[in-house]
PDB file of C-alpha atoms in Angstrom:
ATOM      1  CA  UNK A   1     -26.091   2.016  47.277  1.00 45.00           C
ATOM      2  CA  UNK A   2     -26.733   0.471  50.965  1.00 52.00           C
ATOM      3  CA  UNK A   3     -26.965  -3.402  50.856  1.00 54.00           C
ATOM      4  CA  UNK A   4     -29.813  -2.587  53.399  1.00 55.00           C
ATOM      5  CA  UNK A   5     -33.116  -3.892  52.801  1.00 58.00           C
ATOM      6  CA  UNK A   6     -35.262  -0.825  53.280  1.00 57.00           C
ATOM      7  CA  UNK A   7     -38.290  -2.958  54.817  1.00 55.00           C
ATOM      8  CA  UNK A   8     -36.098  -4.135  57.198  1.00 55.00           C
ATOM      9  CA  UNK A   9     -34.975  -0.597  58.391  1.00 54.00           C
ATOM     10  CA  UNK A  10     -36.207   0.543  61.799  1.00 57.00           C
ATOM     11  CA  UNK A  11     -37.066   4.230  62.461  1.00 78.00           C
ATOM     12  CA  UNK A  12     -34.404   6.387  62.205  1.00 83.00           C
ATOM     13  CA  UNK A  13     -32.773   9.328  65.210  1.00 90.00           C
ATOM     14  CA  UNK A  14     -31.525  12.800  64.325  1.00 91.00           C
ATOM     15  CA  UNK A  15     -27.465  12.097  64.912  1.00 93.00           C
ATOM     16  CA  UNK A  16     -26.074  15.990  64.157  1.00 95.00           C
ATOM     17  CA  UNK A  17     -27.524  18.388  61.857  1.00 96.00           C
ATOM     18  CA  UNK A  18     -25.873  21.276  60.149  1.00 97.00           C
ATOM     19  CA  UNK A  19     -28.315  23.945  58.677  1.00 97.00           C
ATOM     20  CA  UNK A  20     -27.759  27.390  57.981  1.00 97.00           C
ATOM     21  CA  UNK A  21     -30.614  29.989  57.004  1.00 96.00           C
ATOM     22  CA  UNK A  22     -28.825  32.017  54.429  1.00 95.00           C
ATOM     23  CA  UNK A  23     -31.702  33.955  53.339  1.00 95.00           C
ATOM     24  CA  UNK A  24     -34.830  35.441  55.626  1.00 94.00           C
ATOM     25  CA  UNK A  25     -37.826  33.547  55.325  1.00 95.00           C
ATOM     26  CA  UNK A  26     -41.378  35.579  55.958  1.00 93.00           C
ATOM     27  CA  UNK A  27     -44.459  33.701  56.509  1.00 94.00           C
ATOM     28  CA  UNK A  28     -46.524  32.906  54.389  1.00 95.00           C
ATOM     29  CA  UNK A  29     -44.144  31.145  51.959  1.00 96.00           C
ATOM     30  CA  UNK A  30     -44.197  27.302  50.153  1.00 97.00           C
ATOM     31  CA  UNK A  31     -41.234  26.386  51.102  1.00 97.00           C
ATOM     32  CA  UNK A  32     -39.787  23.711  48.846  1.00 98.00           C
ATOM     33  CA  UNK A  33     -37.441  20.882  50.987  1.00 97.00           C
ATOM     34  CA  UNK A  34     -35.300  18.461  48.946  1.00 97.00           C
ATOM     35  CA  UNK A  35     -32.869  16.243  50.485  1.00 96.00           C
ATOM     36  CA  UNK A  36     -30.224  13.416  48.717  1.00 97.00           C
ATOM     37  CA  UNK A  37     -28.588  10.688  50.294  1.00 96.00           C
ATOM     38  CA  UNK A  38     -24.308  11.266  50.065  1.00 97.00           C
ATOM     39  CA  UNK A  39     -22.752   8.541  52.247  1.00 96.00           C
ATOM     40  CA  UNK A  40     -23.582   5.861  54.280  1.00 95.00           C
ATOM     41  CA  UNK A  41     -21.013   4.448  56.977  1.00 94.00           C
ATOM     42  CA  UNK A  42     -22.178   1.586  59.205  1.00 93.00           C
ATOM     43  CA  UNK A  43     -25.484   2.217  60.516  1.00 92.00           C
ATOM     44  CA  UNK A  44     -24.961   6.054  60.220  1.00 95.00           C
ATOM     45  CA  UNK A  45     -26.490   8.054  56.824  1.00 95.00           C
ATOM     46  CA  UNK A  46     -25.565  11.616  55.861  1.00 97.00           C
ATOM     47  CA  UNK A  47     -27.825  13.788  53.360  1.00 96.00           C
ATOM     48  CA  UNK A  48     -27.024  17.178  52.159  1.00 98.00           C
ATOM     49  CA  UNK A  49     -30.419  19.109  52.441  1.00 98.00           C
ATOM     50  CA  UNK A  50     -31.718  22.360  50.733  1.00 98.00           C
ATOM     51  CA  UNK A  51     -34.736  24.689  51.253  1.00 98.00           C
ATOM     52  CA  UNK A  52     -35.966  27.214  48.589  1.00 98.00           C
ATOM     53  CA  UNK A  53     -38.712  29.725  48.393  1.00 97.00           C
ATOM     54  CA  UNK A  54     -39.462  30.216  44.817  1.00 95.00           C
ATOM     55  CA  UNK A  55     -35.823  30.215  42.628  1.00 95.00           C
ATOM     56  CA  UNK A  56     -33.845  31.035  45.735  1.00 96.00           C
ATOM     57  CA  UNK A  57     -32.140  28.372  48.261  1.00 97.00           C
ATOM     58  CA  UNK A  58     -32.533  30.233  51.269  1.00 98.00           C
ATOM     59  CA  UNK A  59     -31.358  27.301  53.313  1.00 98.00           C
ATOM     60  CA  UNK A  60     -29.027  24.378  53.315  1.00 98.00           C
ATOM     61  CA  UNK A  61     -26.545  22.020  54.947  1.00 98.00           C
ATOM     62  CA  UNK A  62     -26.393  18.395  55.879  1.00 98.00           C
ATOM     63  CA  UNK A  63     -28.252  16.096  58.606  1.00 96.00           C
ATOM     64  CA  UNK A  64     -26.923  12.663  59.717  1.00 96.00           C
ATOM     65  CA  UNK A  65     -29.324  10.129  60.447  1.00 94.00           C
ATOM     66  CA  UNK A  66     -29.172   6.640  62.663  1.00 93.00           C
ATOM     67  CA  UNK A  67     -30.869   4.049  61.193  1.00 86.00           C
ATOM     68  CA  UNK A  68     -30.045   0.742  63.005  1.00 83.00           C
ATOM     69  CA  UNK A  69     -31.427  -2.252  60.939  1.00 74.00           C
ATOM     70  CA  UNK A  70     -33.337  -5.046  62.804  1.00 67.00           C
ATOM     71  CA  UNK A  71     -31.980  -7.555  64.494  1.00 63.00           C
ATOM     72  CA  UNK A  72     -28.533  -5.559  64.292  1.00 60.00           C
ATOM     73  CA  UNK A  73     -27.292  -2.743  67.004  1.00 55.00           C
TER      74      UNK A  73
END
């Protein structure tokens, strides 16, 4: 787990993101998003991330987020 103090955590920026659509999605639809963090290096934090629509992932992959901490750059 991060030693980070999650109050203390600034907003965080979009650093890559790699999501592929495996399935067709047709509106309307309750699409379910779940995400988990997986690493954290630094400053930098990587989650793998998953959408279904019903029983059926019909999307995943991984984004990588920034998140400096205050009073650190």
């Amino acid at each position: 787990a991060p030693a980070y103090d999650r109050a203390k955590m600034a907003n965080g920026m979009l650093a890559l993101i790699d999501v592929r659509f495996d399935k067709p999605v047709k509106p309307p639809a309750d699409v379910v998003l779940k995400s988990r963090l997986t690493r954290t290096i630094g400053q930098l934090q990587q989650f793998a991330v998953e959408a279904s629509v019903g029983s059926s992932v019909v999307a995943s992959g991984t984004l990588t987020l920034y998140r400096p901490v205050e009073g650190k750059s």
